[in-house]
Short mmCIF file of C-alpha atoms in Angstrom, two decimals:
data_model
loop_
_atom_site.label_atom_id
_atom_site.label_comp_id
_atom_site.label_asym_id
_atom_site.label_seq_id
_atom_site.Cartn_x
_atom_site.Cartn_y
_atom_site.Cartn_z
CA UNK T 29 -49.73 38.06 -8.34
CA UNK T 30 -46.51 38.90 -6.58
CA UNK T 31 -47.05 40.20 -3.07
CA UNK T 32 -45.27 43.24 -1.75
CA UNK T 33 -42.47 42.62 0.68
CA UNK T 34 -42.78 44.23 4.10
CA UNK T 35 -39.08 44.53 4.88
CA UNK T 36 -35.82 44.51 2.91
CA UNK T 37 -32.41 43.80 4.34
CA UNK T 38 -29.56 41.32 4.55
CA UNK T 39 -29.41 37.88 6.13
CA UNK T 40 -26.02 36.99 7.59
CA UNK T 41 -24.45 33.89 9.05
CA UNK T 42 -20.71 33.73 9.53
CA UNK T 43 -19.41 36.21 6.95
CA UNK T 44 -22.00 35.13 4.38
CA UNK T 45 -24.42 37.94 3.49
CA UNK T 46 -27.59 37.36 1.45
CA UNK T 47 -29.87 40.23 0.37
CA UNK T 48 -33.43 39.26 1.28
CA UNK T 49 -36.98 40.54 1.46
CA UNK T 50 -39.67 39.54 3.92
CA UNK T 51 -43.27 38.50 3.24
CA UNK T 52 -46.00 37.73 5.71
CA UNK T 53 -46.73 33.98 5.72
CA UNK T 54 -50.23 34.36 7.11
CA UNK T 55 -53.42 36.27 6.54
CA UNK T 56 -56.23 36.52 9.01
CA UNK T 57 -59.59 35.44 7.68
CA UNK T 58 -61.56 36.61 10.67
CA UNK T 59 -64.49 38.91 9.97
CA UNK T 60 -63.64 42.53 10.56
CA UNK T 61 -66.18 44.63 12.38
CA UNK T 62 -66.40 48.30 13.15
CA UNK T 63 -66.75 49.56 16.66
CA UNK T 64 -70.25 51.04 17.06
CA UNK T 65 -72.69 52.11 19.77
CA UNK T 66 -75.11 49.27 20.52
CA UNK T 67 -78.19 51.48 20.87
CA UNK T 68 -78.09 53.21 17.47
CA UNK T 69 -75.12 51.84 15.52
CA UNK T 70 -73.30 55.18 15.67
CA UNK T 71 -69.67 54.77 14.64
CA UNK T 72 -67.13 55.19 17.37
CA UNK T 73 -64.32 57.66 17.04
CA UNK T 74 -61.24 57.65 19.27
CA UNK T 75 -60.37 61.13 20.49
CA UNK T 76 -57.13 61.96 22.21
CA UNK T 77 -57.86 64.47 24.94
CA UNK T 78 -55.35 66.33 27.12
CA UNK T 79 -56.17 65.54 30.75
CA UNK T 80 -55.57 69.06 32.04
CA UNK T 81 -56.68 71.25 29.15
CA UNK T 82 -59.54 69.01 28.01
CA UNK T 83 -58.44 69.83 24.44
CA UNK T 84 -58.21 67.40 21.59
CA UNK T 85 -54.56 66.73 20.69
CA UNK T 86 -53.42 66.03 17.13
CA UNK T 87 -51.45 62.89 16.34
CA UNK T 88 -48.32 64.80 15.39
CA UNK T 89 -48.26 66.51 18.80
CA UNK T 90 -47.98 63.20 20.63
CA UNK T 91 -44.91 62.02 22.42
CA UNK T 92 -44.14 58.98 24.52
CA UNK T 93 -43.42 59.26 28.21
CA UNK T 94 -42.09 56.67 30.61
CA UNK T 95 -43.23 56.77 34.19
CA UNK T 96 -40.22 56.39 36.51
CA UNK T 97 -42.33 56.39 39.63
CA UNK T 98 -41.07 59.81 40.70
CA UNK T 99 -41.65 61.61 37.42
CA UNK T 100 -41.75 61.05 33.70
CA UNK T 101 -39.07 60.82 31.02
CA UNK T 102 -40.09 61.87 27.53
CA UNK T 103 -38.55 60.26 24.46
CA UNK T 104 -38.95 61.73 20.99
CA UNK T 105 -39.58 59.47 18.02
CA UNK T 106 -35.93 59.88 16.95
CA UNK T 107 -34.71 58.94 20.40
CA UNK T 108 -36.99 55.91 20.50
CA UNK T 109 -35.58 54.80 17.17
CA UNK T 110 -32.16 54.51 18.83
CA UNK T 111 -33.53 51.38 20.56
CA UNK T 112 -33.36 49.66 17.17
CA UNK T 113 -29.66 49.16 17.77
CA UNK T 114 -26.79 49.65 15.33
CA UNK T 115 -27.82 47.08 12.69
CA UNK T 116 -31.50 47.53 11.89
CA UNK T 117 -31.23 46.12 8.37
CA UNK T 118 -29.70 42.77 9.27
CA UNK T 119 -31.09 39.37 10.11
CA UNK T 120 -28.11 38.04 12.03
CA UNK T 121 -28.14 34.30 12.53
CA UNK T 122 -26.11 33.73 15.69
CA UNK T 123 -26.13 29.96 15.75
CA UNK T 124 -28.13 26.86 14.87
CA UNK T 125 -30.04 24.34 16.97
CA UNK T 126 -31.77 21.05 16.31
CA UNK T 127 -35.27 21.96 15.22
CA UNK T 128 -36.98 19.19 17.16
CA UNK T 129 -35.65 20.57 20.46
CA UNK T 130 -37.65 23.80 20.21
CA UNK T 131 -41.07 23.54 21.83
CA UNK T 132 -43.71 25.09 19.55
CA UNK T 133 -44.80 27.40 22.38
CA UNK T 134 -41.82 29.63 21.49
CA UNK T 135 -42.93 30.21 17.91
CA UNK T 136 -44.89 33.37 17.22
CA UNK T 137 -45.52 35.16 13.92
CA UNK T 138 -44.33 33.46 10.70
CA UNK T 139 -42.87 35.07 7.57
CA UNK T 140 -41.35 33.89 4.33
CA UNK T 141 -38.05 35.23 3.05
CA UNK T 142 -37.32 35.81 -0.62
CA UNK T 143 -33.98 36.61 -2.23
CA UNK T 144 -33.36 39.99 -3.80
CA UNK T 145 -30.62 41.81 -5.60
CA UNK T 146 -28.49 38.89 -6.80
CA UNK T 147 -28.90 36.86 -3.62
CA UNK T 148 -30.88 33.98 -5.12
CA UNK T 149 -27.95 31.60 -5.53
CA UNK T 150 -26.68 31.97 -1.95
CA UNK T 151 -30.31 31.75 -0.76
CA UNK T 152 -30.67 28.38 -2.44
CA UNK T 153 -27.38 27.15 -0.95
CA UNK T 154 -28.56 28.05 2.55
CA UNK T 155 -32.01 26.54 1.98
CA UNK T 156 -30.50 23.24 0.77
CA UNK T 157 -28.06 23.16 3.68
CA UNK T 158 -30.82 23.78 6.25
CA UNK T 159 -32.98 21.08 4.69
CA UNK T 160 -30.14 18.60 4.77
CA UNK T 161 -29.00 19.36 8.30
CA UNK T 162 -32.44 19.65 9.93
CA UNK T 163 -31.14 22.62 11.87
CA UNK T 164 -32.92 25.84 12.66
CA UNK T 165 -31.01 29.14 12.65
CA UNK T 166 -31.55 31.39 15.67
CA UNK T 167 -30.97 35.09 15.24
CA UNK T 168 -32.19 38.63 15.67
CA UNK T 169 -33.64 41.31 13.50
CA UNK T 170 -35.55 44.55 13.79
CA UNK T 171 -39.10 44.67 12.49
CA UNK T 172 -41.19 47.80 12.98
CA UNK T 173 -38.54 49.32 15.26
CA UNK T 174 -38.54 46.30 17.56
CA UNK T 175 -35.75 43.77 17.72
CA UNK T 176 -37.08 40.23 17.55
CA UNK T 177 -35.64 36.84 18.27
CA UNK T 178 -36.23 34.72 15.17
CA UNK T 179 -35.97 31.14 13.94
CA UNK T 180 -34.92 30.46 10.35
CA UNK T 181 -35.92 27.18 8.73
CA UNK T 182 -37.15 25.72 5.43
CA UNK T 183 -40.88 26.35 5.03
CA UNK T 184 -42.98 25.36 2.02
CA UNK T 185 -39.97 25.39 -0.33
CA UNK T 186 -38.79 28.82 0.82
CA UNK T 187 -36.83 30.09 3.81
CA UNK T 188 -39.24 30.69 6.68
CA UNK T 189 -38.53 33.20 9.41
CA UNK T 190 -40.64 33.02 12.54
CA UNK T 191 -40.48 35.43 15.47
CA UNK T 192 -39.90 33.74 18.83
CA UNK T 193 -41.14 34.49 22.32
CA UNK T 194 -38.53 35.17 24.97
CA UNK T 195 -38.44 32.63 27.80
CA UNK T 196 -39.54 35.24 30.34
CA UNK T 197 -42.65 36.01 28.29
CA UNK T 198 -44.00 32.53 29.02
CA UNK T 199 -46.00 31.95 32.18
CA UNK T 200 -44.67 28.78 33.82
CA UNK T 201 -47.10 26.04 34.90
CA UNK T 202 -45.87 26.50 38.46
CA UNK T 203 -47.75 29.80 38.64
CA UNK T 204 -51.08 28.08 38.12
CA UNK T 205 -53.12 26.88 41.10
CA UNK T 206 -53.57 23.18 40.59
CA UNK T 207 -56.58 21.38 41.92
CA UNK T 208 -56.17 17.67 42.36
CA UNK T 209 -59.25 15.46 42.74
CA UNK T 210 -59.88 13.86 46.11
CA UNK T 211 -60.36 10.56 44.35
CA UNK T 212 -58.22 9.44 41.40
CA UNK T 213 -59.93 8.18 38.26
CA UNK T 214 -60.42 4.43 38.50
CA UNK T 215 -58.45 1.95 36.37
CA UNK T 216 -61.61 1.20 34.44
CA UNK T 217 -62.13 4.88 33.63
CA UNK T 218 -58.50 5.25 32.54
CA UNK T 219 -58.79 2.18 30.32
CA UNK T 220 -61.99 3.37 28.69
CA UNK T 221 -60.69 6.90 28.17
CA UNK T 222 -57.58 5.39 26.59
CA UNK T 223 -59.78 3.47 24.18
CA UNK T 224 -61.64 6.63 23.29
CA UNK T 225 -58.35 8.42 22.52
CA UNK T 226 -57.27 5.49 20.33
CA UNK T 227 -60.63 5.63 18.51
CA UNK T 228 -60.20 9.30 17.75
CA UNK T 229 -56.51 9.04 16.77
CA UNK T 230 -55.89 10.20 13.23
CA UNK T 231 -53.41 11.94 11.01
CA UNK T 232 -52.95 15.69 11.10
CA UNK T 233 -54.54 16.98 7.89
CA UNK T 234 -54.76 20.74 8.28
CA UNK T 235 -56.87 21.25 5.13
CA UNK T 236 -59.64 19.17 6.66
CA UNK T 237 -60.44 21.79 9.25
CA UNK T 238 -62.36 24.78 8.07
CA UNK T 239 -63.80 27.79 9.77
CA UNK T 240 -67.56 27.23 10.03
CA UNK T 241 -68.24 29.95 12.60
CA UNK T 242 -67.59 32.66 9.99
CA UNK T 243 -70.50 31.29 7.94
CA UNK T 244 -72.71 31.10 11.02
CA UNK T 245 -72.02 34.76 11.76
CA UNK T 246 -72.77 35.69 8.13
CA UNK T 247 -76.13 33.88 8.47
CA UNK T 248 -76.76 35.78 11.66
CA UNK T 249 -76.02 39.08 9.91
CA UNK T 250 -78.47 38.15 7.15
CA UNK T 251 -81.13 37.31 9.75
CA UNK T 252 -80.59 40.61 11.55
CA UNK T 253 -80.84 42.57 8.30
CA UNK T 254 -84.19 41.00 7.62
CA UNK T 255 -85.25 41.92 11.11
CA UNK T 256 -85.64 38.34 12.27
CA UNK T 257 -85.39 37.59 15.98
CA UNK T 258 -82.14 36.04 17.14
CA UNK T 259 -82.82 33.18 19.53
CA UNK T 260 -80.62 33.65 22.58
CA UNK T 261 -78.05 30.98 23.30
CA UNK T 262 -79.48 28.31 25.61
CA UNK T 263 -78.12 28.17 29.13
CA UNK T 264 -75.22 25.88 29.63
CA UNK T 265 -75.93 22.44 30.98
CA UNK T 266 -73.60 21.56 33.80
CA UNK T 267 -71.33 18.56 33.29
CA UNK T 268 -72.68 15.46 34.97
CA UNK T 269 -70.51 13.82 37.54
CA UNK T 270 -70.97 10.31 36.24
CA UNK T 271 -67.67 9.99 34.43
CA UNK T 272 -68.01 6.26 33.90
CA UNK T 273 -71.46 6.49 32.32
CA UNK T 274 -70.26 9.26 29.99
CA UNK T 275 -67.25 7.18 28.93
CA UNK T 276 -69.40 4.13 28.33
CA UNK T 277 -71.87 6.06 26.23
CA UNK T 278 -69.01 7.62 24.25
CA UNK T 279 -67.50 4.25 23.44
CA UNK T 280 -70.93 3.03 22.36
CA UNK T 281 -70.86 5.73 19.73
CA UNK T 282 -73.35 7.78 21.73
CA UNK T 283 -71.79 10.96 20.53
CA UNK T 284 -72.25 10.20 16.86
CA UNK T 285 -75.93 9.46 17.28
CA UNK T 286 -76.52 12.38 19.62
CA UNK T 287 -75.00 15.04 17.45
CA UNK T 288 -75.14 13.41 14.07
CA UNK T 289 -71.42 14.00 13.80
CA UNK T 290 -70.82 15.37 10.35
CA UNK T 291 -68.09 14.11 8.10
CA UNK T 292 -65.37 16.72 7.75
CA UNK T 293 -65.35 18.46 4.40
CA UNK T 294 -62.78 16.92 2.12
CA UNK T 295 -62.36 13.81 4.22
CA UNK T 296 -62.86 11.61 1.17
CA UNK T 297 -60.35 13.35 -1.04
CA UNK T 298 -57.31 13.57 1.16
CA UNK T 299 -54.36 15.28 -0.31
CA UNK T 300 -51.07 13.46 -0.20
CA UNK T 301 -49.23 16.25 1.53
CA UNK T 302 -49.87 19.77 2.88
CA UNK T 303 -49.63 22.47 0.22
CA UNK S 201 -54.31 34.14 40.06
CA UNK S 202 -54.82 36.23 36.94
CA UNK S 203 -58.15 36.76 35.23
CA UNK S 204 -59.45 33.84 33.13
CA UNK S 205 -59.45 34.51 29.37
CA UNK S 206 -62.20 32.03 28.57
CA UNK S 207 -64.70 30.00 30.55
CA UNK S 208 -66.28 26.88 29.07
CA UNK S 209 -65.88 23.15 28.74
CA UNK S 210 -63.77 20.60 26.97
CA UNK S 211 -65.84 17.89 25.43
CA UNK S 212 -64.22 14.55 24.88
CA UNK S 213 -66.71 12.00 23.62
CA UNK S 214 -69.60 12.53 26.00
CA UNK S 215 -67.31 13.52 28.83
CA UNK S 216 -67.58 17.16 29.71
CA UNK S 217 -64.74 18.90 31.55
CA UNK S 218 -65.62 22.40 32.82
CA UNK S 219 -62.50 24.54 32.46
CA UNK S 220 -61.06 28.04 32.53
CA UNK S 221 -58.21 29.30 30.35
CA UNK S 222 -55.44 31.58 31.54
CA UNK S 223 -52.96 33.26 29.25
CA UNK S 224 -49.66 31.38 29.13
CA UNK S 225 -47.80 34.46 27.90
CA UNK S 226 -47.21 37.84 29.45
CA UNK S 227 -46.27 41.13 27.96
CA UNK S 228 -42.89 42.29 29.20
CA UNK S 229 -42.67 45.33 26.95
CA UNK S 230 -41.61 48.66 28.39
CA UNK S 231 -44.83 50.64 28.80
CA UNK S 232 -45.14 54.24 27.74
CA UNK S 233 -48.03 56.62 27.99
CA UNK S 234 -48.85 59.40 25.59
CA UNK S 235 -48.22 63.04 26.38
CA UNK S 236 -48.64 66.28 24.49
CA UNK S 237 -45.50 67.78 23.03
CA UNK S 238 -44.42 70.96 24.80
CA UNK S 239 -46.86 70.89 27.72
CA UNK S 240 -46.24 67.23 28.67
CA UNK S 241 -49.83 66.83 29.75
CA UNK S 242 -51.10 63.28 29.75
CA UNK S 243 -53.38 62.11 26.98
CA UNK S 244 -56.46 60.00 27.47
CA UNK S 245 -58.27 58.27 24.67
CA UNK S 246 -62.02 58.83 24.73
CA UNK S 247 -64.55 56.90 22.70
CA UNK S 248 -67.18 59.20 21.28
CA UNK S 249 -69.99 58.74 18.79
CA UNK S 250 -68.51 59.99 15.49
CA UNK S 251 -69.07 63.67 14.86
CA UNK S 252 -70.25 64.34 18.43
CA UNK S 253 -68.76 64.78 21.87
CA UNK S 254 -70.96 62.09 23.40
CA UNK S 255 -68.80 59.61 25.23
CA UNK S 256 -69.62 55.95 24.77
CA UNK S 257 -68.91 53.62 27.70
CA UNK S 258 -67.44 50.15 27.31
CA UNK S 259 -70.70 48.36 27.97
CA UNK S 260 -72.45 50.42 25.28
CA UNK S 261 -70.15 49.12 22.53
CA UNK S 262 -71.14 46.60 19.89
CA UNK S 263 -69.73 45.32 16.61
CA UNK S 264 -70.90 46.83 13.35
CA UNK S 265 -70.89 44.86 10.10
CA UNK S 266 -70.84 46.96 6.96
CA UNK S 267 -72.78 45.36 4.13
CA UNK S 268 -71.75 45.72 0.51
CA UNK S 269 -74.44 48.40 -0.02
CA UNK S 270 -73.21 50.46 2.91
CA UNK S 271 -75.81 49.39 5.49
CA UNK S 272 -74.64 48.76 9.00
CA UNK S 273 -75.78 45.69 10.93
CA UNK S 274 -75.20 45.90 14.68
CA UNK S 275 -74.18 42.72 16.46
CA UNK S 276 -73.94 42.46 20.23
CA UNK S 277 -71.82 39.89 22.05
CA UNK S 278 -75.07 38.03 22.85
CA UNK S 279 -75.91 37.87 19.14
CA UNK S 280 -72.47 36.48 18.39
CA UNK S 281 -72.78 33.91 21.16
CA UNK S 282 -76.05 32.78 19.54
CA UNK S 283 -74.37 32.16 16.16
CA UNK S 284 -73.00 28.82 17.29
CA UNK S 285 -73.74 28.60 20.99
CA UNK S 286 -72.18 25.21 21.47
CA UNK S 287 -68.91 26.25 19.92
CA UNK S 288 -68.72 29.50 21.84
CA UNK S 289 -68.62 27.60 25.12
CA UNK S 290 -67.25 24.19 24.27
CA UNK S 291 -64.01 22.93 22.82
CA UNK S 292 -65.04 19.75 21.06
CA UNK S 293 -62.14 17.36 20.74
CA UNK S 294 -62.32 16.05 17.17
CA UNK S 295 -59.23 13.89 16.99
CA UNK S 296 -55.88 13.06 18.50
CA UNK S 297 -52.60 13.41 16.60
CA UNK S 298 -48.84 13.33 17.21
CA UNK S 299 -47.41 16.70 18.17
CA UNK S 300 -44.45 16.22 15.83
CA UNK S 301 -46.83 16.10 12.85
CA UNK S 302 -47.98 19.68 13.37
CA UNK S 303 -45.70 22.31 11.87
CA UNK S 304 -45.11 25.15 14.37
CA UNK S 305 -46.39 27.62 11.76
CA UNK S 306 -49.93 26.65 12.85
CA UNK S 307 -49.49 27.60 16.50
CA UNK S 308 -50.67 30.94 17.80
CA UNK S 309 -51.56 31.87 21.37
CA UNK S 310 -50.93 29.46 24.26
CA UNK S 311 -53.14 29.16 27.35
CA UNK S 312 -53.11 27.08 30.52
CA UNK S 313 -56.23 25.03 31.10
CA UNK S 314 -57.51 24.43 34.64
CA UNK S 315 -60.60 22.65 35.94
CA UNK S 316 -63.48 24.89 36.99
CA UNK S 317 -66.40 24.54 39.35
CA UNK S 318 -67.25 22.98 42.67
CA UNK S 319 -66.98 19.39 43.72
CA UNK S 320 -64.66 16.62 42.74
CA UNK S 321 -66.22 15.91 39.32
CA UNK S 322 -64.45 18.55 37.19
CA UNK S 323 -61.05 17.93 38.80
CA UNK S 324 -61.45 14.19 38.27
CA UNK S 325 -62.53 14.49 34.63
CA UNK S 326 -59.62 16.89 34.05
CA UNK S 327 -57.21 14.49 35.66
CA UNK S 328 -58.51 11.61 33.56
CA UNK S 329 -58.09 13.50 30.29
CA UNK S 330 -54.63 14.70 31.28
CA UNK S 331 -53.44 11.23 32.32
CA UNK S 332 -54.79 9.50 29.28
CA UNK S 333 -53.30 12.08 26.88
CA UNK S 334 -49.97 11.92 28.62
CA UNK S 335 -49.94 8.14 28.40
CA UNK S 336 -50.92 8.10 24.73
CA UNK S 337 -48.42 10.93 24.04
CA UNK S 338 -51.02 12.57 21.85
CA UNK S 339 -52.29 16.08 21.18
CA UNK S 340 -56.03 16.72 20.99
CA UNK S 341 -57.33 18.84 18.12
CA UNK S 342 -60.53 20.83 18.51
CA UNK S 343 -61.95 24.28 17.94
CA UNK S 344 -62.74 27.29 20.04
CA UNK S 345 -64.55 30.57 19.45
CA UNK S 346 -62.83 33.49 21.12
CA UNK S 347 -63.35 37.18 20.45
CA UNK S 348 -65.84 36.41 17.69
CA UNK S 349 -63.39 34.26 15.78
CA UNK S 350 -63.20 30.51 15.44
CA UNK S 351 -59.81 28.93 15.79
CA UNK S 352 -58.40 25.46 15.77
CA UNK S 353 -56.79 24.45 19.02
CA UNK S 354 -54.19 21.93 20.08
CA UNK S 355 -54.60 20.62 23.59
CA UNK S 356 -51.62 18.87 25.18
CA UNK S 357 -49.96 18.05 28.45
CA UNK S 358 -47.12 20.27 29.60
CA UNK S 359 -45.58 20.12 33.07
CA UNK S 360 -48.51 18.12 34.38
CA UNK S 361 -51.15 20.61 33.20
CA UNK S 362 -53.29 20.74 30.10
CA UNK S 363 -52.35 23.55 27.78
CA UNK S 364 -54.34 24.84 24.84
CA UNK S 365 -52.79 26.65 21.90
CA UNK S 366 -54.92 28.36 19.27
CA UNK S 367 -53.97 27.44 15.73
CA UNK S 368 -54.34 28.97 12.30
CA UNK S 369 -56.57 27.38 9.70
CA UNK S 370 -54.76 26.06 6.63
CA UNK S 371 -56.34 28.80 4.47
CA UNK S 372 -54.75 31.46 6.69
CA UNK S 373 -51.27 30.33 5.71
CA UNK S 374 -49.84 31.68 2.49
CA UNK S 375 -48.06 29.74 -0.16
CA UNK S 376 -44.63 31.34 -0.78
CA UNK S 377 -45.12 30.45 -4.44
CA UNK S 378 -47.82 33.12 -4.56
CA UNK S 379 -45.81 35.83 -2.83
CA UNK S 380 -42.81 35.20 -5.07
CA UNK S 381 -40.53 34.21 -2.18
CA UNK S 382 -39.28 31.04 -3.85
CA UNK S 383 -36.24 31.76 -6.06
CA UNK S 384 -36.66 30.87 -9.68
CA UNK S 385 -35.24 27.60 -10.94
CA UNK S 386 -33.29 29.56 -13.52
CA UNK S 387 -30.88 30.73 -10.87
CA UNK S 388 -27.62 28.81 -10.86
CA UNK S 389 -28.18 25.68 -8.76
CA UNK S 390 -26.11 25.16 -5.61
CA UNK S 391 -23.06 22.97 -6.14
CA UNK S 392 -22.31 19.99 -3.89
CA UNK S 393 -19.27 21.73 -2.52
CA UNK S 394 -21.23 24.87 -1.60
CA UNK S 395 -23.92 22.89 0.22
CA UNK S 396 -21.32 20.67 1.93
CA UNK S 397 -19.51 23.75 3.17
CA UNK S 398 -22.75 25.40 4.30
CA UNK S 399 -23.80 22.24 6.16
CA UNK S 400 -20.36 22.03 7.80
CA UNK S 401 -20.65 25.68 8.88
CA UNK S 402 -24.17 25.12 10.25
CA UNK S 403 -22.88 22.13 12.22
CA UNK S 404 -19.96 24.13 13.60
CA UNK S 405 -22.38 26.86 14.64
CA UNK S 406 -24.81 24.43 16.31
CA UNK S 407 -25.45 24.76 20.03
CA UNK S 408 -28.02 23.48 22.52
CA UNK S 409 -31.45 25.10 22.63
CA UNK S 410 -31.39 27.17 25.80
CA UNK S 411 -34.22 29.67 25.54
CA UNK S 412 -33.25 31.47 28.77
CA UNK S 413 -30.02 32.68 27.23
CA UNK S 414 -31.83 35.08 24.90
CA UNK S 415 -32.58 38.40 26.48
CA UNK S 416 -34.88 40.99 25.05
CA UNK S 417 -32.28 43.51 23.97
CA UNK S 418 -34.97 45.90 22.77
CA UNK S 419 -36.30 46.17 26.31
CA UNK S 420 -32.76 46.63 27.69
CA UNK S 421 -31.94 49.32 25.14
CA UNK S 422 -35.15 51.20 25.86
CA UNK S 423 -34.52 51.17 29.60
CA UNK S 424 -30.92 52.36 29.00
CA UNK S 425 -32.21 55.18 26.77
CA UNK S 426 -34.71 56.26 29.40
CA UNK S 427 -31.96 56.31 32.03
CA UNK S 428 -29.64 58.29 29.74
CA UNK S 429 -32.35 60.83 28.99
CA UNK S 430 -33.20 61.18 32.67
CA UNK S 431 -29.58 61.76 33.66
CA UNK S 432 -28.17 63.69 30.71
CA UNK S 433 -31.31 65.28 29.35
CA UNK S 434 -30.54 63.88 25.91
CA UNK S 435 -29.85 60.68 24.06
CA UNK S 436 -26.94 60.03 21.72
CA UNK S 437 -28.28 58.44 18.59
CA UNK S 438 -25.72 55.97 17.17
CA UNK S 439 -24.85 55.91 13.49
CA UNK S 440 -26.12 52.74 11.87
CA UNK S 441 -23.33 50.38 10.85
CA UNK S 442 -22.84 49.83 7.11
CA UNK S 443 -24.56 46.79 5.64
CA UNK S 444 -22.21 43.92 4.75
CA UNK S 445 -21.50 43.27 1.08
CA UNK S 446 -23.24 40.19 -0.26
CA UNK S 447 -21.25 37.55 -2.15
CA UNK S 448 -23.01 37.51 -5.50
CA UNK S 449 -20.47 35.38 -7.38
CA UNK S 450 -20.21 31.68 -6.60
CA UNK S 451 -16.47 31.89 -5.89
CA UNK S 452 -17.01 34.69 -3.38
CA UNK S 453 -19.72 32.68 -1.66
CA UNK S 454 -17.41 29.67 -1.37
CA UNK S 455 -14.63 31.85 0.00
CA UNK S 456 -17.00 33.34 2.60
CA UNK S 457 -18.29 29.90 3.62
CA UNK S 458 -14.79 28.53 4.02
CA UNK S 459 -13.51 31.57 5.85
CA UNK S 460 -16.48 31.41 8.26
CA UNK S 461 -15.95 27.70 8.75
CA UNK S 462 -12.27 28.22 9.60
CA UNK S 463 -13.20 30.95 12.08
CA UNK S 464 -15.94 28.91 13.70
CA UNK S 465 -13.55 26.00 14.17
CA UNK S 466 -10.92 28.28 15.66
CA UNK S 467 -13.45 29.66 18.08
CA UNK S 468 -14.50 26.18 19.09
CA UNK S 469 -10.90 25.10 19.68
CA UNK S 470 -10.65 26.31 23.30
CA UNK S 471 -13.28 23.62 24.01
CA UNK S 472 -16.56 25.19 25.03
CA UNK S 473 -18.57 22.32 26.41
#
């Protein structure tokens, strides 16, 4: 099945222009719930009410207002659209950077690009060149009326486009209140913890990790339907202060015996490479 | 300090580190509120029971699951916490990997992790985990349940603090083969000269990664529009520029690559840095 593209436009770098279409590269598999009232399960409806008149206001009567502090400025939908800028149908690659220099914290929502309208050949040239150079294109484009900073790179055999966070959207570590311990961990503790890390070191195999909570919630729903009691979650046990004893027990394999650590699904039949 | 987004523990072997998570991102979008056209009165959104005018307060809300035969099963936050109590409150570290192995497509929302609770114990356990991860230059992989959804997490050391980033599961990432994004093999293959030229152009256009240089132009444009509207009472809406013409023929593509390359080199001539 061929998915529907969510955006059509042109990718440019230098004077090269490639007609492209955009596909979402992800799908959420979380369970989707409705908002209801706890007491009787009544569905919740969101009503927009005028503060002064107390009347319900229809969607098409809504407008956006910006609070200036001394009053409000109203912008119509057409006026708001002017914030898209003069080139809403372009993905403009401004320059390239070495991919390994970009911390993953900047990466946000990923998409795949496809070629359209005779652009497939140029698309393949760019894809090959990006693969060979290891560079990531940095550019801008407008999605859903909002200009985004984006990174362009090869992804799963296609061109991937991922929106990027702006530097000022990240909260620096310096804003966090650090709490240093009065007493540093001892050399022995550091050594043992290091051993534990080495014991748990492995390769990153994304397919090995599956969502098991979804199933647990489905079981819970089944239990509730049958009117079974749900046992409340037990109270949390506080962490013990004996770091050394906990480390020792961990290295003795205490964890495995305590929790009967399950083998990850698919651990035996590792795939050679991610899809 | 902001409000914690999650309260729980990291579990590393049998070592338990009580922690709180704070968002490591902040929304810098220009905020609008809704008003009614014509009268400009402010709009408030009220939650009511469907078909009635009975308002429903925040603490009266629950999640409803619709079964295939149309029944509704009501789940409270307490019910959801009971589904997998250990997971709801504990990030179990399953393994340690190299950061470079993880493609950034997996990463979602970043948080700062700080020790929680009284006494020296939590701060010391936190310090131990941080130091040992920093020394091993490894990222810890575990899971977390937040907002009734399980997610993989990557825990690492950044600027002397532990950070936690939620990650997508492999089955939440699409294969571009399925969406039809990968161009068919039948399309004329790139020639060596085309790729050489494209690589040369990419290299000419390569700069350092300096994230601070990128400003949110959307935010700037919105603020400029608001100012224009306030002063002039109206906004001039610009005509969109015409889209550039793509080079569909191979010879046109080569010409465009070479022209761009020449221009990029010219621009670089008055040595930048």
